[in-house]
Amino acid sequence: MHSGVKVALWVLTGVLAVCTLLSNCYILLASLAACRRQRQQQQQRSGGAGGGAGGGGGRWSPGETIPAALALACCAHQLACYLWMTMDEVDLQCRLEQNLYIVTLLLAYSCKFSVLWDSALLTFYYCTKLVDGRHGAHGGRCRSSLQAAVLSRGAVLLVPLLGLGTCLPMFAIFRPENVTAAAAINQDCGVLVATGGSAMVYEVAYVLLADVLPGALMVRCCVSISAHLAAHLRSMKANRSGDDVGARRRPRLGAQMRVMRMALSLVAVFTVFLVVDLYVQYRITVDHENILALAFFFTSVYTAAAAAVLIYGRRSLWKALIHDLNGLLDEFPCLSCLKLPEQKDQASELAATTVKR
């Protein structure tokens, strides 16, 4: 890869890193604040008598745990990727230890595994929540609680451990002598390309586990959500010609539509990233091209886009972000033209209209 292209990718990845870190830190802080408010509300309801039971009021749901785990994985991945790109850009004379490059790559690939699987688990959670909500309590609360516990523990504990275990063979595959030969061929100290049958098998297995399997799960969830939306629209069309009683019984999509858009948008972003990432990994593995920085750049684009989708998909986060941005712009009158319109809740507007009448 040309040095000018590498510098451009390094600068653009730095910009994406700042956006990703700010967005995901905002998601984490907002989740912690919501948990604290929930705990305080339960303590107030208990009246101070149940102080020991009040500690369980801050328990997170999978809808909060999985985005928090995804945000942490995105931040860690962004830091590891930018650290590798910075070392690769600064270390022109190959003075750094190759083991440092290997450890950084291991962390980057491990965090990438966590990011993609957390995205798939989040989509699966919203898919099951929407579809099971349509069928009522048919599945039973026991199954829903067990599924929520498995998803939460899996996103927090199991996925990072599996990602680390999947990337540990790098220590055996990227040996110092292979790294030195690859660096001499590619004229790049940071690119670690291992040759041989074991390396090819490992690359294929990693792509299948980290890219293809979560992609297949997200496509399956996309199909289920689309079928759920189509069923809602058919029911609304069937009830549209009914009387007032049928109109009152008409299914409402207001609360679910935003979640559907968020899940489908996340699947769309993941699909585009998957196609590009598979092509880049093919060029790296088969053609041994020096485009690892390009792979990190596209992954950084995905993490930034996923954070934006998560913030917009959760109405409370989106409203709080707009409110905070407008409050910040109020401090600078010259930037008042950049303020975003704040949407009020329909319930509050209806209450205000009722009071006026």
Tab-separated table of C-alpha atoms in Angstrom:
chain	number	residue	atom	x	y	z
A	1	MET	CA	0.000	0.000	0.000
A	2	HIS	CA	1.258	3.455	-0.877
A	3	SER	CA	2.523	5.546	2.024
A	4	GLY	CA	0.171	8.423	1.172
A	5	VAL	CA	-2.843	6.118	1.270
A	6	LYS	CA	-1.698	4.736	4.626
A	7	VAL	CA	-1.396	8.243	6.092
A	8	ALA	CA	-4.863	9.143	4.792
A	9	LEU	CA	-6.353	5.977	6.316
A	10	TRP	CA	-4.566	6.691	9.587
A	11	VAL	CA	-6.023	10.216	9.758
A	12	LEU	CA	-9.545	9.106	8.793
A	13	THR	CA	-9.448	6.263	11.288
A	14	GLY	CA	-8.441	8.762	13.968
A	15	VAL	CA	-11.508	10.867	13.192
A	16	LEU	CA	-13.721	7.773	13.306
A	17	ALA	CA	-12.047	6.723	16.558
A	18	VAL	CA	-12.988	10.017	18.194
A	19	CYS	CA	-16.604	9.708	17.002
A	20	THR	CA	-16.809	6.074	18.115
A	21	LEU	CA	-15.358	6.733	21.565
A	22	LEU	CA	-17.602	9.736	22.196
A	23	SER	CA	-20.750	7.932	21.017
A	24	ASN	CA	-20.113	4.740	22.942
A	25	CYS	CA	-19.039	6.569	26.096
A	26	TYR	CA	-22.316	8.493	25.872
A	27	ILE	CA	-24.230	5.205	25.592
A	28	LEU	CA	-22.425	3.820	28.653
A	29	LEU	CA	-22.960	6.953	30.741
A	30	ALA	CA	-26.627	7.157	29.760
A	31	SER	CA	-27.123	3.483	30.667
A	32	LEU	CA	-25.449	4.002	34.053
A	33	ALA	CA	-27.578	7.084	34.720
A	34	ALA	CA	-30.768	5.189	33.811
A	35	CYS	CA	-29.741	2.330	36.114
A	36	ARG	CA	-29.106	4.773	38.950
A	37	ARG	CA	-32.493	6.461	38.446
A	38	GLN	CA	-34.198	3.078	38.419
A	39	ARG	CA	-32.470	2.115	41.671
A	40	GLN	CA	-33.440	5.396	43.343
A	41	GLN	CA	-37.052	5.030	42.236
A	42	GLN	CA	-37.280	1.528	43.697
A	43	GLN	CA	-35.711	2.706	46.943
A	44	GLN	CA	-38.280	5.481	47.145
A	45	ARG	CA	-41.095	3.021	46.528
A	46	SER	CA	-39.826	0.719	49.231
A	47	GLY	CA	-39.918	3.671	51.646
A	48	GLY	CA	-36.452	2.999	52.993
A	49	ALA	CA	-37.648	-0.086	54.881
A	50	GLY	CA	-36.313	-2.576	52.354
A	51	GLY	CA	-32.762	-1.253	52.139
A	52	GLY	CA	-31.344	-4.693	51.556
A	53	ALA	CA	-33.756	-5.413	48.727
A	54	GLY	CA	-33.139	-2.056	47.126
A	55	GLY	CA	-29.766	-3.156	45.778
A	56	GLY	CA	-31.447	-5.370	43.190
A	57	GLY	CA	-33.366	-2.456	41.682
A	58	GLY	CA	-30.485	-1.534	39.400
A	59	ARG	CA	-30.453	-4.840	37.565
A	60	TRP	CA	-30.044	-4.267	33.843
A	61	SER	CA	-32.226	-5.794	31.171
A	62	PRO	CA	-30.681	-7.351	28.038
A	63	GLY	CA	-31.751	-4.231	26.157
A	64	GLU	CA	-29.296	-2.292	28.353
A	65	THR	CA	-26.645	-4.948	28.996
A	66	ILE	CA	-25.976	-5.920	25.380
A	67	PRO	CA	-25.617	-2.326	24.087
A	68	ALA	CA	-23.280	-1.590	27.007
A	69	ALA	CA	-21.168	-4.663	26.172
A	70	LEU	CA	-21.204	-3.637	22.500
A	71	ALA	CA	-20.091	-0.118	23.414
A	72	LEU	CA	-17.194	-1.431	25.508
A	73	ALA	CA	-16.122	-3.790	22.717
A	74	CYS	CA	-16.267	-0.978	20.146
A	75	CYS	CA	-14.125	1.297	22.329
A	76	ALA	CA	-11.548	-1.426	22.977
A	77	HIS	CA	-11.438	-2.376	19.294
A	78	GLN	CA	-10.994	1.223	18.231
A	79	LEU	CA	-8.129	1.758	20.644
A	80	ALA	CA	-6.378	-1.456	19.559
A	81	CYS	CA	-6.789	-0.684	15.850
A	82	TYR	CA	-5.518	2.860	16.160
A	83	LEU	CA	-2.609	1.735	18.323
A	84	TRP	CA	-1.574	-0.774	15.647
A	85	MET	CA	-1.930	1.785	12.859
A	86	THR	CA	0.077	4.337	14.840
A	87	MET	CA	2.884	1.852	15.501
A	88	ASP	CA	2.864	0.810	11.863
A	89	GLU	CA	3.063	4.450	10.785
A	90	VAL	CA	5.757	5.506	13.235
A	91	ASP	CA	7.964	2.395	13.225
A	92	LEU	CA	9.611	2.943	9.843
A	93	GLN	CA	12.861	1.183	10.757
A	94	CYS	CA	11.228	-1.920	12.284
A	95	ARG	CA	12.694	-1.247	15.726
A	96	LEU	CA	9.691	-2.415	17.741
A	97	GLU	CA	9.357	-6.008	18.876
A	98	GLN	CA	7.189	-8.102	16.579
A	99	ASN	CA	5.462	-9.613	19.606
A	100	LEU	CA	4.021	-6.167	20.317
A	101	TYR	CA	2.403	-6.177	16.883
A	102	ILE	CA	1.089	-9.691	17.468
A	103	VAL	CA	-0.483	-8.790	20.831
A	104	THR	CA	-2.067	-5.662	19.362
A	105	LEU	CA	-3.472	-7.643	16.440
A	106	LEU	CA	-4.763	-10.287	18.844
A	107	LEU	CA	-6.615	-7.634	20.850
A	108	ALA	CA	-7.993	-5.992	17.703
A	109	TYR	CA	-9.291	-9.244	16.220
A	110	SER	CA	-10.649	-10.396	19.568
A	111	CYS	CA	-12.549	-7.142	20.042
A	112	LYS	CA	-13.811	-7.363	16.464
A	113	PHE	CA	-15.198	-10.830	17.271
A	114	SER	CA	-16.991	-9.350	20.297
A	115	VAL	CA	-18.351	-6.383	18.319
A	116	LEU	CA	-19.883	-8.535	15.593
A	117	TRP	CA	-21.364	-11.132	17.938
A	118	ASP	CA	-22.750	-8.493	20.314
A	119	SER	CA	-24.422	-6.856	17.312
A	120	ALA	CA	-25.928	-10.211	16.338
A	121	LEU	CA	-27.116	-10.909	19.902
A	122	LEU	CA	-28.691	-7.459	20.164
A	123	THR	CA	-30.576	-7.970	16.907
A	124	PHE	CA	-31.662	-11.428	18.058
A	125	TYR	CA	-32.916	-9.992	21.359
A	126	TYR	CA	-35.031	-7.329	19.672
A	127	CYS	CA	-36.286	-9.877	17.154
A	128	THR	CA	-37.481	-12.283	19.851
A	129	LYS	CA	-38.928	-9.412	21.863
A	130	LEU	CA	-40.977	-8.161	18.918
A	131	VAL	CA	-42.136	-11.569	17.708
A	132	ASP	CA	-42.914	-12.946	21.195
A	133	GLY	CA	-44.696	-9.702	22.067
A	134	ARG	CA	-46.965	-10.194	19.089
A	135	HIS	CA	-47.962	-13.655	20.306
A	136	GLY	CA	-48.471	-12.537	23.884
A	137	ALA	CA	-47.457	-14.857	26.700
A	138	HIS	CA	-47.525	-17.928	24.476
A	139	GLY	CA	-43.907	-18.782	25.218
A	140	GLY	CA	-44.241	-18.218	28.923
A	141	ARG	CA	-42.405	-15.875	31.224
A	142	CYS	CA	-39.982	-18.572	32.357
A	143	ARG	CA	-38.591	-19.025	28.856
A	144	SER	CA	-38.320	-15.256	28.355
A	145	SER	CA	-36.469	-14.776	31.634
A	146	LEU	CA	-34.094	-17.646	30.868
A	147	GLN	CA	-33.440	-16.290	27.383
A	148	ALA	CA	-32.763	-12.807	28.746
A	149	ALA	CA	-30.311	-14.165	31.316
A	150	VAL	CA	-28.480	-16.244	28.698
A	151	LEU	CA	-28.192	-13.293	26.303
A	152	SER	CA	-26.949	-10.927	29.015
A	153	ARG	CA	-24.323	-13.343	30.366
A	154	GLY	CA	-23.323	-14.356	26.855
A	155	ALA	CA	-22.720	-10.776	25.718
A	156	VAL	CA	-20.766	-9.848	28.849
A	157	LEU	CA	-18.755	-13.012	29.562
A	158	LEU	CA	-19.008	-15.713	26.910
A	159	VAL	CA	-18.466	-13.641	23.752
A	160	PRO	CA	-15.223	-11.928	24.928
A	161	LEU	CA	-13.822	-15.249	26.147
A	162	LEU	CA	-14.659	-16.954	22.850
A	163	GLY	CA	-13.120	-14.073	20.932
A	164	LEU	CA	-9.931	-14.289	22.951
A	165	GLY	CA	-9.783	-18.069	22.571
A	166	THR	CA	-10.359	-17.809	18.823
A	167	CYS	CA	-7.475	-15.353	18.420
A	168	LEU	CA	-4.948	-17.112	20.669
A	169	PRO	CA	-3.631	-19.324	17.801
A	170	MET	CA	-2.012	-16.164	16.409
A	171	PHE	CA	0.867	-16.748	18.820
A	172	ALA	CA	1.541	-20.102	17.138
A	173	ILE	CA	0.884	-19.026	13.549
A	174	PHE	CA	2.634	-15.647	13.447
A	175	ARG	CA	6.102	-16.792	14.481
A	176	PRO	CA	8.986	-14.307	14.424
A	177	GLU	CA	10.722	-15.889	11.439
A	178	ASN	CA	7.523	-15.888	9.378
A	179	VAL	CA	6.852	-12.290	10.387
A	180	THR	CA	10.314	-11.203	9.311
A	181	ALA	CA	9.950	-12.821	5.883
A	182	ALA	CA	6.528	-11.312	5.343
A	183	ALA	CA	7.775	-7.872	6.393
A	184	ALA	CA	10.611	-8.100	3.882
A	185	ILE	CA	8.160	-8.955	1.103
A	186	ASN	CA	5.589	-6.300	1.959
A	187	GLN	CA	8.086	-3.608	2.980
A	188	ASP	CA	5.991	-3.028	6.066
A	189	CYS	CA	6.940	-3.949	9.616
A	190	GLY	CA	3.404	-3.901	10.998
A	191	VAL	CA	1.752	-6.287	8.560
A	192	LEU	CA	1.991	-9.860	9.817
A	193	VAL	CA	1.272	-12.362	7.069
A	194	ALA	CA	1.832	-16.029	7.841
A	195	THR	CA	2.117	-18.504	4.987
A	196	GLY	CA	1.326	-22.195	4.969
A	197	GLY	CA	-1.649	-24.493	5.269
A	198	SER	CA	-2.197	-23.904	8.982
A	199	ALA	CA	-2.466	-20.150	8.420
A	200	MET	CA	-5.028	-20.615	5.641
A	201	VAL	CA	-7.121	-22.945	7.799
A	202	TYR	CA	-6.991	-20.501	10.681
A	203	GLU	CA	-7.980	-17.525	8.517
A	204	VAL	CA	-10.946	-19.411	7.043
A	205	ALA	CA	-12.078	-20.610	10.481
A	206	TYR	CA	-11.821	-17.111	11.938
A	207	VAL	CA	-13.826	-15.565	9.087
A	208	LEU	CA	-16.523	-18.222	9.482
A	209	LEU	CA	-16.773	-17.767	13.256
A	210	ALA	CA	-16.421	-13.984	13.440
A	211	ASP	CA	-18.137	-12.821	10.227
A	212	VAL	CA	-20.308	-15.444	8.564
A	213	LEU	CA	-22.092	-16.967	11.573
A	214	PRO	CA	-23.184	-13.665	13.194
A	215	GLY	CA	-24.128	-12.438	9.721
A	216	ALA	CA	-26.351	-15.476	9.194
A	217	LEU	CA	-28.006	-14.892	12.580
A	218	MET	CA	-28.681	-11.255	11.733
A	219	VAL	CA	-30.149	-12.156	8.342
A	220	ARG	CA	-32.446	-14.651	10.038
A	221	CYS	CA	-33.543	-11.961	12.502
A	222	CYS	CA	-34.083	-9.508	9.642
A	223	VAL	CA	-36.411	-11.975	7.934
A	224	SER	CA	-38.368	-12.513	11.173
A	225	ILE	CA	-38.721	-8.776	11.826
A	226	SER	CA	-39.825	-8.158	8.228
A	227	ALA	CA	-42.443	-10.915	8.521
A	228	HIS	CA	-43.626	-9.418	11.815
A	229	LEU	CA	-43.952	-5.994	10.210
A	230	ALA	CA	-45.808	-7.431	7.212
A	231	ALA	CA	-48.265	-9.203	9.530
A	232	HIS	CA	-48.909	-5.931	11.377
A	233	LEU	CA	-49.513	-4.063	8.144
A	234	ARG	CA	-51.925	-6.728	6.889
A	235	SER	CA	-53.843	-6.570	10.171
A	236	MET	CA	-54.026	-2.784	9.987
A	237	LYS	CA	-55.259	-2.932	6.401
A	238	ALA	CA	-57.910	-5.479	7.337
A	239	ASN	CA	-59.167	-3.337	10.232
A	240	ARG	CA	-59.016	-0.061	8.342
A	241	SER	CA	-62.482	-0.541	6.851
A	242	GLY	CA	-64.006	-1.613	10.175
A	243	ASP	CA	-66.035	0.392	12.630
A	244	ASP	CA	-64.769	2.433	15.584
A	245	VAL	CA	-64.413	-0.689	17.689
A	246	GLY	CA	-62.151	-2.207	15.062
A	247	ALA	CA	-60.159	1.012	14.885
A	248	ARG	CA	-59.609	0.921	18.624
A	249	ARG	CA	-58.442	-2.667	18.364
A	250	ARG	CA	-56.116	-1.859	15.491
A	251	PRO	CA	-52.512	-2.844	16.297
A	252	ARG	CA	-50.259	0.073	17.058
A	253	LEU	CA	-46.751	0.310	15.626
A	254	GLY	CA	-45.656	3.547	17.266
A	255	ALA	CA	-43.581	1.961	20.032
A	256	GLN	CA	-42.342	-0.943	17.918
A	257	MET	CA	-41.582	0.894	14.690
A	258	ARG	CA	-38.525	2.661	16.075
A	259	VAL	CA	-37.117	-0.633	17.373
A	260	MET	CA	-37.781	-2.268	14.007
A	261	ARG	CA	-36.024	0.540	12.170
A	262	MET	CA	-33.073	0.305	14.529
A	263	ALA	CA	-32.752	-3.470	14.142
A	264	LEU	CA	-33.148	-3.400	10.361
A	265	SER	CA	-30.703	-0.496	10.043
A	266	LEU	CA	-28.160	-2.385	12.135
A	267	VAL	CA	-28.605	-5.434	9.889
A	268	ALA	CA	-28.190	-3.280	6.766
A	269	VAL	CA	-24.997	-1.675	8.081
A	270	PHE	CA	-23.673	-5.093	9.111
A	271	THR	CA	-24.438	-6.563	5.686
A	272	VAL	CA	-22.538	-3.836	3.853
A	273	PHE	CA	-19.627	-4.202	6.256
A	274	LEU	CA	-19.657	-8.000	5.905
A	275	VAL	CA	-19.369	-7.870	2.116
A	276	VAL	CA	-16.499	-5.382	2.239
A	277	ASP	CA	-14.719	-7.188	5.073
A	278	LEU	CA	-14.925	-10.576	3.357
A	279	TYR	CA	-13.399	-9.079	0.216
A	280	VAL	CA	-10.589	-7.403	2.166
A	281	GLN	CA	-9.867	-10.567	4.152
A	282	TYR	CA	-9.746	-12.537	0.906
A	283	ARG	CA	-7.188	-10.136	-0.557
A	284	ILE	CA	-5.100	-10.331	2.610
A	285	THR	CA	-5.257	-14.120	3.001
A	286	VAL	CA	-5.095	-15.339	-0.603
A	287	ASP	CA	-3.258	-12.544	-2.411
A	288	HIS	CA	-1.122	-11.521	0.608
A	289	GLU	CA	-1.748	-7.843	-0.063
A	290	ASN	CA	-0.727	-5.184	2.416
A	291	ILE	CA	-4.217	-3.767	3.123
A	292	LEU	CA	-4.676	-4.573	6.798
A	293	ALA	CA	-5.018	-0.860	7.525
A	294	LEU	CA	-7.940	-0.782	5.081
A	295	ALA	CA	-9.621	-3.617	6.996
A	296	PHE	CA	-9.256	-1.699	10.250
A	297	PHE	CA	-10.652	1.437	8.596
A	298	PHE	CA	-13.811	-0.347	7.407
A	299	THR	CA	-14.291	-1.911	10.838
A	300	SER	CA	-13.981	1.561	12.365
A	301	VAL	CA	-16.668	2.799	9.983
A	302	TYR	CA	-18.943	-0.007	11.159
A	303	THR	CA	-18.380	0.709	14.864
A	304	ALA	CA	-19.127	4.411	14.353
A	305	ALA	CA	-22.259	3.664	12.307
A	306	ALA	CA	-23.464	1.049	14.824
A	307	ALA	CA	-23.122	3.559	17.674
A	308	ALA	CA	-25.151	6.133	15.718
A	309	VAL	CA	-27.863	3.540	14.993
A	310	LEU	CA	-28.046	2.532	18.668
A	311	ILE	CA	-28.371	6.128	19.850
A	312	TYR	CA	-31.092	6.926	17.323
A	313	GLY	CA	-32.913	3.650	17.947
A	314	ARG	CA	-33.340	4.255	21.669
A	315	ARG	CA	-35.735	7.167	21.982
A	316	SER	CA	-34.544	8.170	25.446
A	317	LEU	CA	-30.904	8.364	24.300
A	318	TRP	CA	-31.790	10.304	21.167
A	319	LYS	CA	-33.908	12.859	23.044
A	320	ALA	CA	-31.262	13.255	25.749
A	321	LEU	CA	-28.539	13.716	23.136
A	322	ILE	CA	-30.506	16.413	21.304
A	323	HIS	CA	-31.259	18.144	24.602
A	324	ASP	CA	-27.608	18.092	25.651
A	325	LEU	CA	-26.442	19.332	22.245
A	326	ASN	CA	-28.926	22.196	22.279
A	327	GLY	CA	-27.882	23.073	25.810
A	328	LEU	CA	-24.251	23.167	24.701
A	329	LEU	CA	-25.079	25.335	21.686
A	330	ASP	CA	-26.958	27.761	23.948
A	331	GLU	CA	-23.602	28.712	25.426
A	332	PHE	CA	-22.482	29.955	21.998
A	333	PRO	CA	-25.092	32.302	20.452
A	334	CYS	CA	-23.237	32.317	17.125
A	335	LEU	CA	-23.955	28.569	16.766
A	336	SER	CA	-27.674	28.781	17.562
A	337	CYS	CA	-28.480	27.987	13.910
A	338	LEU	CA	-27.142	24.451	14.483
A	339	LYS	CA	-29.720	23.617	17.152
A	340	LEU	CA	-31.908	20.597	16.477
A	341	PRO	CA	-35.681	20.606	17.086
A	342	GLU	CA	-36.718	18.742	20.222
A	343	GLN	CA	-39.797	16.563	19.909
A	344	LYS	CA	-42.116	16.437	22.867
A	345	ASP	CA	-43.836	13.272	23.969
A	346	GLN	CA	-47.266	12.734	22.480
A	347	ALA	CA	-48.619	11.918	25.928
A	348	SER	CA	-47.483	15.248	27.370
A	349	GLU	CA	-48.841	17.131	24.365
A	350	LEU	CA	-52.195	15.345	24.719
A	351	ALA	CA	-52.299	16.166	28.442
A	352	ALA	CA	-51.528	19.820	27.746
A	353	THR	CA	-54.280	19.963	25.120
A	354	THR	CA	-56.753	18.375	27.532
A	355	VAL	CA	-55.908	20.908	30.241
A	356	LYS	CA	-56.398	23.798	27.819
A	357	ARG	CA	-59.802	22.479	26.804
